[in-house]
Every structure is written in structure tokens, then in C-alpha cells.
Tab-separated table of N, CA and C in Angstrom:
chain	number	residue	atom	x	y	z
A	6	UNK	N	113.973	97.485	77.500
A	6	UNK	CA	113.618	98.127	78.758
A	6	UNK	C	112.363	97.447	79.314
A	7	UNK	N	112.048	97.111	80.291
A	7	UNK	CA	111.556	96.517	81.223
A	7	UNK	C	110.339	97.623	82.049
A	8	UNK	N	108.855	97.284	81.971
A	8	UNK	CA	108.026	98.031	82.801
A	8	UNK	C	106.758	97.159	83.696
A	9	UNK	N	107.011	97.806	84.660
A	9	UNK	CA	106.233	96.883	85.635
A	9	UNK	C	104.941	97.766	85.800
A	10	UNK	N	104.082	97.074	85.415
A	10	UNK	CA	102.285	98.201	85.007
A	10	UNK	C	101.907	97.276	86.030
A	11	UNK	N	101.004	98.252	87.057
A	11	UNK	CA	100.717	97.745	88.959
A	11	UNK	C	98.938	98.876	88.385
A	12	UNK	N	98.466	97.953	88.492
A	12	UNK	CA	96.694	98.307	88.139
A	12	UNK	C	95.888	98.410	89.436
A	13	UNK	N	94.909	98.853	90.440
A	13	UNK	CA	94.076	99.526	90.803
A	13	UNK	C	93.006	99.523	90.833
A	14	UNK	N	92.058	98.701	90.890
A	14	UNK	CA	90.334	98.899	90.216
A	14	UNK	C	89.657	98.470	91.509
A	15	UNK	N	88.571	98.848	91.219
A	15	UNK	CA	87.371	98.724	92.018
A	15	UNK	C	86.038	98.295	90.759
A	16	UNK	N	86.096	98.815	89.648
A	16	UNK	CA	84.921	98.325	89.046
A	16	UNK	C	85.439	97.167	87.563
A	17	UNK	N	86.710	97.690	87.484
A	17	UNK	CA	87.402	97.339	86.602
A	17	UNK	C	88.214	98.550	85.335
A	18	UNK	N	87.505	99.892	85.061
A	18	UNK	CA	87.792	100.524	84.281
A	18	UNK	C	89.373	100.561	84.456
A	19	UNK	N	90.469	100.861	85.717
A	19	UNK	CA	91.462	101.126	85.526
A	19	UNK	C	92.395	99.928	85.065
A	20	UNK	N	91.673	98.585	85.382
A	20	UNK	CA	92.327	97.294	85.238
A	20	UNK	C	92.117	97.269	83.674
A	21	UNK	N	91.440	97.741	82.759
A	21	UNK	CA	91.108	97.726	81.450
A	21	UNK	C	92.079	98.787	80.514
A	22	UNK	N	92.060	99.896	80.842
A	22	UNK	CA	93.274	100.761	80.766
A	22	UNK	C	94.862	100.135	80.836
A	23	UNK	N	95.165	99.766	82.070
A	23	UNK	CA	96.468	98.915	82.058
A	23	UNK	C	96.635	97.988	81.457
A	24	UNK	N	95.297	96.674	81.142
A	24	UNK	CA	96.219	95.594	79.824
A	24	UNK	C	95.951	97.083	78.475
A	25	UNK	N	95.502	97.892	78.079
A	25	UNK	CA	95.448	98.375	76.912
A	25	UNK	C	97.263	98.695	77.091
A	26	UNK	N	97.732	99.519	78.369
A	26	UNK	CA	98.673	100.200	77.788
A	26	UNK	C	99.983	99.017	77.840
A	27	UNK	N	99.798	97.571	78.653
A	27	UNK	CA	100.773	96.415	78.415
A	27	UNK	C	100.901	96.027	77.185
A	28	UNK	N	99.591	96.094	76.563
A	28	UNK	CA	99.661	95.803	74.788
A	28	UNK	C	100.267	96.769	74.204
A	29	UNK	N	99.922	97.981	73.964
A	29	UNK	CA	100.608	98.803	73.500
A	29	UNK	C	102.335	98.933	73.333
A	30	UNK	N	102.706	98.843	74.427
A	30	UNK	CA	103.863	98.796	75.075
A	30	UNK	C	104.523	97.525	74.806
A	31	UNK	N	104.151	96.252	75.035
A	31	UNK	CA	104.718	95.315	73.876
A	31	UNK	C	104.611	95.179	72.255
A	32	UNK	N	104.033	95.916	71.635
A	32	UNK	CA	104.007	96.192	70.616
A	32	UNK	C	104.865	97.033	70.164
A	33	UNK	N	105.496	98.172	71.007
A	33	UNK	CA	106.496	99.050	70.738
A	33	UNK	C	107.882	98.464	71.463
A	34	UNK	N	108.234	97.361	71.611
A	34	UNK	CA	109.342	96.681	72.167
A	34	UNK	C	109.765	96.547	73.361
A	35	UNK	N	108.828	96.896	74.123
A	35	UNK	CA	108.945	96.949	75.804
A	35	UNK	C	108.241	95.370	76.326
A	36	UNK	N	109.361	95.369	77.515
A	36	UNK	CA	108.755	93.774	77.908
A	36	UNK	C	108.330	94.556	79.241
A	37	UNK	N	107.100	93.669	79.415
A	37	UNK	CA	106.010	94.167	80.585
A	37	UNK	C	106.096	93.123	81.565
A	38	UNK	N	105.856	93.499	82.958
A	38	UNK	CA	105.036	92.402	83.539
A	38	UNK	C	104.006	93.306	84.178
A	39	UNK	N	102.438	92.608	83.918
A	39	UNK	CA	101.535	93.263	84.967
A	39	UNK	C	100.427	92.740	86.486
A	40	UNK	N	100.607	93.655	86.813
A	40	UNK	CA	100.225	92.950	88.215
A	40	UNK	C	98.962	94.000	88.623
A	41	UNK	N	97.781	92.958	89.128
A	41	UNK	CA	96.468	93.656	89.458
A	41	UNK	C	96.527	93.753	90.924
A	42	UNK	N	96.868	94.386	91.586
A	42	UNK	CA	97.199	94.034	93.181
A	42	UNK	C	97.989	93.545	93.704
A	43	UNK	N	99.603	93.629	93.252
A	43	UNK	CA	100.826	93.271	93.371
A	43	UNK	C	101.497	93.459	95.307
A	44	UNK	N	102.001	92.645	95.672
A	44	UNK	CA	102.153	93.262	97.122
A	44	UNK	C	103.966	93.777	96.980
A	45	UNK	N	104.620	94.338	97.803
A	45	UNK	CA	105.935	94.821	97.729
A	45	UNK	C	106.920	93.596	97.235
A	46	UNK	N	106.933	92.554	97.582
A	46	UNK	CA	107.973	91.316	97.047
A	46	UNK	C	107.420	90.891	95.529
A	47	UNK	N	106.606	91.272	95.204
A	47	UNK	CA	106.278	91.247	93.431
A	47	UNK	C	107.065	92.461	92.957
A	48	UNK	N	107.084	93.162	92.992
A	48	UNK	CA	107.774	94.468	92.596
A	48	UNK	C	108.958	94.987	92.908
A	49	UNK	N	109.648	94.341	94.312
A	49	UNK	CA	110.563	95.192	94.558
A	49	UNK	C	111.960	94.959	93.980
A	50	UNK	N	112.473	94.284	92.962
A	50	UNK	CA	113.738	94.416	91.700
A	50	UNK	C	112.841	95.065	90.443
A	51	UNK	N	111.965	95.403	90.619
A	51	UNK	CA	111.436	95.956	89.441
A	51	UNK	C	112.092	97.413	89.774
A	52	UNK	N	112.342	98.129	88.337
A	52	UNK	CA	112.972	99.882	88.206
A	52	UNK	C	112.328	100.562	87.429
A	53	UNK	N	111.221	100.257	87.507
A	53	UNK	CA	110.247	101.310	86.365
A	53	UNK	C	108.403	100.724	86.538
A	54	UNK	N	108.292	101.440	87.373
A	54	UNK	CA	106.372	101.302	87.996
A	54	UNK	C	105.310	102.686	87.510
A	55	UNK	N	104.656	101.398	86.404
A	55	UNK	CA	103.581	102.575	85.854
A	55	UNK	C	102.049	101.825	86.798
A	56	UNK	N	101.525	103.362	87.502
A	56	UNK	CA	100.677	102.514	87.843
A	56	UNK	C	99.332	103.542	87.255
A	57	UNK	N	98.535	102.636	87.147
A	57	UNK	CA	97.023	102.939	86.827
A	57	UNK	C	95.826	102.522	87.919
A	58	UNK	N	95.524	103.258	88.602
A	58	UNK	CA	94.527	103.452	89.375
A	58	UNK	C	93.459	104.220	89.435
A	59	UNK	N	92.562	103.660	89.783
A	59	UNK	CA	90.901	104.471	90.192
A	59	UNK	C	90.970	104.892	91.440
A	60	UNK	N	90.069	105.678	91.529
A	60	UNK	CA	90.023	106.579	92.949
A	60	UNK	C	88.667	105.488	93.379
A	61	UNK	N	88.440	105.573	95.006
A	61	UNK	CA	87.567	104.420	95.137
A	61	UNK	C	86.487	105.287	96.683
A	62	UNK	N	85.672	105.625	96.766
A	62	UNK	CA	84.685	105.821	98.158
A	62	UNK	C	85.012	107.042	98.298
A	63	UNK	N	85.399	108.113	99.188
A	63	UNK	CA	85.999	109.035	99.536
A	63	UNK	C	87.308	109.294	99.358
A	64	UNK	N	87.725	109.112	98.143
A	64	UNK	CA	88.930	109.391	97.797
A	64	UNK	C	90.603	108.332	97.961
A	65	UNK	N	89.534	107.140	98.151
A	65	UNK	CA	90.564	105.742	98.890
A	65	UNK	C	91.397	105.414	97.569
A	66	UNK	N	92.286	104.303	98.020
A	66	UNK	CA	93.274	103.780	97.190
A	66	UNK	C	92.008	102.115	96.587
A	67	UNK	N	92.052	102.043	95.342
A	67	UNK	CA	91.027	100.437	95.730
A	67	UNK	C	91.629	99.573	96.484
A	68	UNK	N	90.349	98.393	96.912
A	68	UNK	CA	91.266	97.471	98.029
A	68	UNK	C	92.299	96.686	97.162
A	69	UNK	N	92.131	96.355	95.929
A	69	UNK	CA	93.809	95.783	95.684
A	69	UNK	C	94.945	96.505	95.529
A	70	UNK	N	95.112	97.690	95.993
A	70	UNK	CA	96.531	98.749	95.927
A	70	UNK	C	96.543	98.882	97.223
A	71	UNK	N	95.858	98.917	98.268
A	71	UNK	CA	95.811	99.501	99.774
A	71	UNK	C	96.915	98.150	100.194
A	72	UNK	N	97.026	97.064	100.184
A	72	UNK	CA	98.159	96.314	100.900
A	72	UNK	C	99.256	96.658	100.609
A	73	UNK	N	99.472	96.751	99.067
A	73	UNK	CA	100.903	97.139	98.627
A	73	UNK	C	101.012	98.765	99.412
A	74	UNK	N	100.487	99.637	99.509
A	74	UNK	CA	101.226	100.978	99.949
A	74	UNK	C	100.904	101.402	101.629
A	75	UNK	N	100.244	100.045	102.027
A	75	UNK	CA	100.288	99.737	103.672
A	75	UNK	C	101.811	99.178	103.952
A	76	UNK	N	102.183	98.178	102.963
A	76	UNK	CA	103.595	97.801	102.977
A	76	UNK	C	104.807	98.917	102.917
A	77	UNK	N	104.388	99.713	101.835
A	77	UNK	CA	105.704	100.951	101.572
A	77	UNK	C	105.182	102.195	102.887
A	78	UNK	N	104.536	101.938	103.086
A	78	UNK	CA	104.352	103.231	104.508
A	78	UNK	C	105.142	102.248	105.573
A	79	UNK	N	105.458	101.025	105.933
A	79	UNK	CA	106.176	100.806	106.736
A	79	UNK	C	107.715	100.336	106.450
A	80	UNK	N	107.610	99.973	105.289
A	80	UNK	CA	109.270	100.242	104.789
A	80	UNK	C	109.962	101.334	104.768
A	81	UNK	N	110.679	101.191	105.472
A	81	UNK	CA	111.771	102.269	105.707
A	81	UNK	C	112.998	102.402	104.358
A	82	UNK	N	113.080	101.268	103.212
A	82	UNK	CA	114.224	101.661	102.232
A	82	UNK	C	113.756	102.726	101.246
A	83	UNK	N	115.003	103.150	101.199
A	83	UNK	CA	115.299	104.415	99.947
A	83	UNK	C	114.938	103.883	98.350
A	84	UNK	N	113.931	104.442	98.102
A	84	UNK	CA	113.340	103.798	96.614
A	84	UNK	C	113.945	104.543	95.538
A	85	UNK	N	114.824	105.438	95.656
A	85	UNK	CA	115.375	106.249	94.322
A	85	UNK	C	116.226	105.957	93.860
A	86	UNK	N	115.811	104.576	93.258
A	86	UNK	CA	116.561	103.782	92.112
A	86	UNK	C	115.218	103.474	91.458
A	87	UNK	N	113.880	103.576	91.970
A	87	UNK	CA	113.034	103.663	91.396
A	87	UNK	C	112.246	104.919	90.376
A	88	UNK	N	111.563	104.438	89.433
A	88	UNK	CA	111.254	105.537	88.403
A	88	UNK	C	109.681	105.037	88.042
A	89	UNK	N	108.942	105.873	88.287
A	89	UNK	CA	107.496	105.643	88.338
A	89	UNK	C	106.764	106.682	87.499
A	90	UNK	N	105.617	106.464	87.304
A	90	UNK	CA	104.633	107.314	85.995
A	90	UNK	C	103.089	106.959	86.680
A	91	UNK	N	102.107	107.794	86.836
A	91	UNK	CA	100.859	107.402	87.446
A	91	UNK	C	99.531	107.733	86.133
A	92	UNK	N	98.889	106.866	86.041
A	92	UNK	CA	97.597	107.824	85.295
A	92	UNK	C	96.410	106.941	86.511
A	93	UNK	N	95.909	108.183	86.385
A	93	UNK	CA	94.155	107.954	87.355
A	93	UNK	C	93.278	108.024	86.479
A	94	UNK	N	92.383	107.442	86.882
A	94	UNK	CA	90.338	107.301	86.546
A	94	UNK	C	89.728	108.046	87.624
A	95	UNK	N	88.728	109.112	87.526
A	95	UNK	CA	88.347	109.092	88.406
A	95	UNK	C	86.914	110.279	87.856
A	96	UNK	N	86.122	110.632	88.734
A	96	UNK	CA	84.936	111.060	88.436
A	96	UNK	C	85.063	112.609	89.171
A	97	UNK	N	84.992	113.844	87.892
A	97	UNK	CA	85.024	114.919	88.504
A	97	UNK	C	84.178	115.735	89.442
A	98	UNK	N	82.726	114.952	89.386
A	98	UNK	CA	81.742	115.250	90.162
A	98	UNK	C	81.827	115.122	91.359
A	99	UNK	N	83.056	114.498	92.114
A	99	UNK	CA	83.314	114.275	93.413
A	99	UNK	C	84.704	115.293	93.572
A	100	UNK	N	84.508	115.810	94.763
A	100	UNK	CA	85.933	116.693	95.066
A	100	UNK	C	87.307	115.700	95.323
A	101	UNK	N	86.814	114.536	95.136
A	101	UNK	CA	87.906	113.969	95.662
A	101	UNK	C	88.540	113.335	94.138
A	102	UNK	N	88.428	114.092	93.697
A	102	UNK	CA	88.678	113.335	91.638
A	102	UNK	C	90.070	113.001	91.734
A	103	UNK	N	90.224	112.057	91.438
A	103	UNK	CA	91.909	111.005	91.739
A	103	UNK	C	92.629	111.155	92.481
A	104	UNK	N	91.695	111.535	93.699
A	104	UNK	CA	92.615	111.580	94.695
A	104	UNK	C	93.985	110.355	94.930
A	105	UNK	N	93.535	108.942	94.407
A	105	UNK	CA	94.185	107.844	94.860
A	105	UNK	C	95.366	107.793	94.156
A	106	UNK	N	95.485	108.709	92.789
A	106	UNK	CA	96.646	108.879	91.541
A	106	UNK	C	97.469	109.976	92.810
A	107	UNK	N	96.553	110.789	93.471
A	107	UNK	CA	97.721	111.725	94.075
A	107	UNK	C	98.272	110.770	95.630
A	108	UNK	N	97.803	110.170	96.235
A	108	UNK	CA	98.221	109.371	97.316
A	108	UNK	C	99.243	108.288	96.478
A	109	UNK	N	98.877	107.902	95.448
A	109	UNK	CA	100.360	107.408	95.097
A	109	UNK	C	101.641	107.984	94.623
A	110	UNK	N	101.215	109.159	94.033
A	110	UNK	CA	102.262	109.922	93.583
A	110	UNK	C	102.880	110.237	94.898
A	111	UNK	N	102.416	110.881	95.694
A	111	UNK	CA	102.894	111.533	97.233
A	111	UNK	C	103.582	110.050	98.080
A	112	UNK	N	103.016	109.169	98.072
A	112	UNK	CA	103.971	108.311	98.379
A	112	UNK	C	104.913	108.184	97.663
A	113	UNK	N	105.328	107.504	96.708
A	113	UNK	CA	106.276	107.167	95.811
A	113	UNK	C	107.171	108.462	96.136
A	114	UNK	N	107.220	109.549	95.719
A	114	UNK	CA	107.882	110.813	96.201
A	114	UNK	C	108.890	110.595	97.437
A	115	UNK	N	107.564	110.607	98.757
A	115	UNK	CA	108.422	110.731	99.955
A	115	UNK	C	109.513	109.109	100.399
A	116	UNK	N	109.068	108.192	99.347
A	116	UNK	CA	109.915	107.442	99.628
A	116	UNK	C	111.490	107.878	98.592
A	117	UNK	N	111.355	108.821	97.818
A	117	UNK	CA	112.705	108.968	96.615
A	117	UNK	C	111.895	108.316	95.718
A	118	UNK	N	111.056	107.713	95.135
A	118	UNK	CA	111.404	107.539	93.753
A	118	UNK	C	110.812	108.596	93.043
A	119	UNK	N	111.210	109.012	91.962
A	119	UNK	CA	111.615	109.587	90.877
A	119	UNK	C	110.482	109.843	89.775
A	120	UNK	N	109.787	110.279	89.652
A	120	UNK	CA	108.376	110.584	88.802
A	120	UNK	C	109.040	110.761	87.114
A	121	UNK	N	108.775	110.114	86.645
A	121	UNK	CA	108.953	110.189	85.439
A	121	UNK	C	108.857	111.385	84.288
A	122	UNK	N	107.077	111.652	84.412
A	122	UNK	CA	106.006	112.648	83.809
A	122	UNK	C	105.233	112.860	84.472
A	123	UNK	N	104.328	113.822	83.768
A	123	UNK	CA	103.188	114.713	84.577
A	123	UNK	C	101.992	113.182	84.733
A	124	UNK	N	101.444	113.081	85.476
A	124	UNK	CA	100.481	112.129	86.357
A	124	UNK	C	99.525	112.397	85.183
A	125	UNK	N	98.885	111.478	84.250
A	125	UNK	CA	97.421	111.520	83.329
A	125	UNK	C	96.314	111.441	84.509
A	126	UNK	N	95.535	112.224	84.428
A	126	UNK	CA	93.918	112.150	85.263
A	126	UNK	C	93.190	111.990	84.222
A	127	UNK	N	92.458	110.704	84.527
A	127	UNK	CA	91.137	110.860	83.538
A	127	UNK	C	90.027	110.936	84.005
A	128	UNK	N	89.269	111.874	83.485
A	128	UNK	CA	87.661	111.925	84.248
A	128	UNK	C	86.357	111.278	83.184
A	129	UNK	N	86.120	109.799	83.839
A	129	UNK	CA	85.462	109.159	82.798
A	129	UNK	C	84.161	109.718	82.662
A	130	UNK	N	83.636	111.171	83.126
A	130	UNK	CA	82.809	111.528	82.447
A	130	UNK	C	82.247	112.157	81.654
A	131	UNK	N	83.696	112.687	81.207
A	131	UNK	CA	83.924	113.277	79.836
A	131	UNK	C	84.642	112.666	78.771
A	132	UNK	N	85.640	111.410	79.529
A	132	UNK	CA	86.341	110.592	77.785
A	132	UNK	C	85.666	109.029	78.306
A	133	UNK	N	85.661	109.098	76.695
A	133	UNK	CA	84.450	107.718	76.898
A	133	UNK	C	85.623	106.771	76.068
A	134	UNK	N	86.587	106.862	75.691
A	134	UNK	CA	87.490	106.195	75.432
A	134	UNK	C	88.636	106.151	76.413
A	135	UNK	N	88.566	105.735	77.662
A	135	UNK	CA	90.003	105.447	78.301
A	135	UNK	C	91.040	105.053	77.941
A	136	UNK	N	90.963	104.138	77.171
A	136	UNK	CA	92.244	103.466	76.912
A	136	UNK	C	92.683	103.845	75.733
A	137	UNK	N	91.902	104.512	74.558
A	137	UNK	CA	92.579	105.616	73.856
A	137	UNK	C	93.897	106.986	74.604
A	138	UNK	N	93.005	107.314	75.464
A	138	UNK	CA	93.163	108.783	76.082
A	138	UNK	C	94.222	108.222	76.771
A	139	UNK	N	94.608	107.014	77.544
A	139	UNK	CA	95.738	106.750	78.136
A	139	UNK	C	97.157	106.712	77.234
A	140	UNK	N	96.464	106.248	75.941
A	140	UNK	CA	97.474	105.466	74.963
A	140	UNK	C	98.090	107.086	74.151
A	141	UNK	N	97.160	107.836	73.898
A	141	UNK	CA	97.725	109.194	73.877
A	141	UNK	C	98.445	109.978	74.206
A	142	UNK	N	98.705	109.453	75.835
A	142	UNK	CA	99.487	110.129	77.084
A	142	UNK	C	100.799	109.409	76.677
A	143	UNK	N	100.973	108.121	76.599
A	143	UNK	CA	102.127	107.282	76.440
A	143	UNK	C	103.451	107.885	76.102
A	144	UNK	N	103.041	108.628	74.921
A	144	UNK	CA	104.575	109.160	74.020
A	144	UNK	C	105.073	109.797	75.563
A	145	UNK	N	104.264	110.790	76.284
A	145	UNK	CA	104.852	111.575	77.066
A	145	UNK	C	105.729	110.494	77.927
A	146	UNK	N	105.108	109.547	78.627
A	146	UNK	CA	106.305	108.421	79.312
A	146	UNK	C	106.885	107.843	78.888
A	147	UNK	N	107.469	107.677	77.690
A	147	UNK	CA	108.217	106.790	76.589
A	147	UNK	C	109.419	107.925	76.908
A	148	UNK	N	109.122	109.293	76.560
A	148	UNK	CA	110.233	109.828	76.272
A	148	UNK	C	110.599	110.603	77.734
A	149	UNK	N	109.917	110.304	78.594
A	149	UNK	CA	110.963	110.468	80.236
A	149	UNK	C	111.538	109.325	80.331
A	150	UNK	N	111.354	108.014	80.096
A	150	UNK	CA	112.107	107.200	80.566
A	150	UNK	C	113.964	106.998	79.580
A	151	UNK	N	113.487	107.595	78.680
A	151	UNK	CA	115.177	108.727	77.969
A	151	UNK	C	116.287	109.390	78.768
């Protein structure tokens, strides 16, 4: 099975998270490809998008995810052949705490694709291990994609 991990960062923490969970994930027999700011023609024969993103300023998408979902807000095709999984970074001290995990989820949605599992939020100012705490979450998307 085949997963296309689409990363998110602004400082780097979420880009650090995603190679953890590409390793992981080739280690358990999954072939990966990952992309740090992928635009829609990198991705679009891909059928399974895990993405990992940080929330960025007032609740923005970072600038390497904002082209790709400037692209899917003007595509008009039916994505539910697609199957997607989100985990966020983000800081609870701001009201806007992953917001950018929920602007992707809400996209992906209104285009049809298909949510896998419950969305991981991480608030890095309480787990000081991200890429543990992501790798924890995993089993849960291993066994939606069943």
C-alpha cells in the first residue's frame, strides 16, 4: 500500500514529524513518497494523503501548503477516490490552535475525500516529543486504511 505524506511547516517542527512518520511507515512495509509543499500535479494519482501541518500567524495554512489548496479551491473534480488522515502542530495558547489541520480537513471533505481517522492535534506545549506522540497515533491510521 502506497502513502503520500504532504508536510506543512513554517519553522520546521511539522516537516520533522512527517520524515519521522515516512520512516516509520517504511519500516512497517508501506512505500511512501513525501512531499514538503507538493502542488496538485505531484499528488493527484496519489489515493491515500497523510498530511502533517502547523498552524502558521492567525490561524493560516504555512506558505508551502497555501498553493496546493489555492489549487483544490479552484478545481472543480470529485476527490472521493481519495482517502486522507491529518495530524496538526500547533500552540494552545492561541485560539486559533490547528486551525490549519481543520482548513484542511474541511477542504478535503467538501471536495469528497474520505477521512480516514480522527485528525491528531498536537499542542507542542505540552508534548515535547512530537514525533513520538505522532508515531503513537499511527496504529489508529494503519487500521482505517483496512
Amino acid at each position: 500500500m502506497h502513502i503520500c505524506i504532504l508536510s506543512g511547516s513554517t519553522l520546521g517542527g511539522a516537516e520533522y514529524v512527517a520524515e519521522h512518520l515516512n520512516d516509520v511507515l517504511k519500516t512497517q512495509d508501506f512505500s511512501t513518497t513525501l512531499f514538503h509543499g507538493p502542488s496538485l500535479s505531484d499528488i493527484e494519482n496519489e489515493k491515500i494523503w497523510l498530511f502533517v501541518t502547523s498552524t502558521h500567524g492567525a490561524g493560516e495554512l504555512p506558505d508551502n501548503l497555501k498553493p496546493l489548496f489555492d489549487e483544490l479551491a479552484k478545481n472543480q473534480s470529485d476527490f472521493s477516490n481519495v482517502r486522507f488522515a491529518v495530524v496538526g502542530l500547533g500552540n494552545s495558547d492561541y485560539d486559533t490552535f490547528c486551525y490549519a489541520a481543520d482548513k484542511v480537513e474541511q477542504t478535503l471533505q467538501e471536495k469528497n475525500a474520505v477521512k480516514i481517522c480522527e485528525t491528531l492535534k498536537i499542542d507542542v506545549l505540552n508534548v515535547d516529543d512530537q514525533e513520538g506522540y505522532a508515531e503513537a497515533w499511527l496504529p489508529r491510521f494503519i487500521e482505517g486504511l483496512k
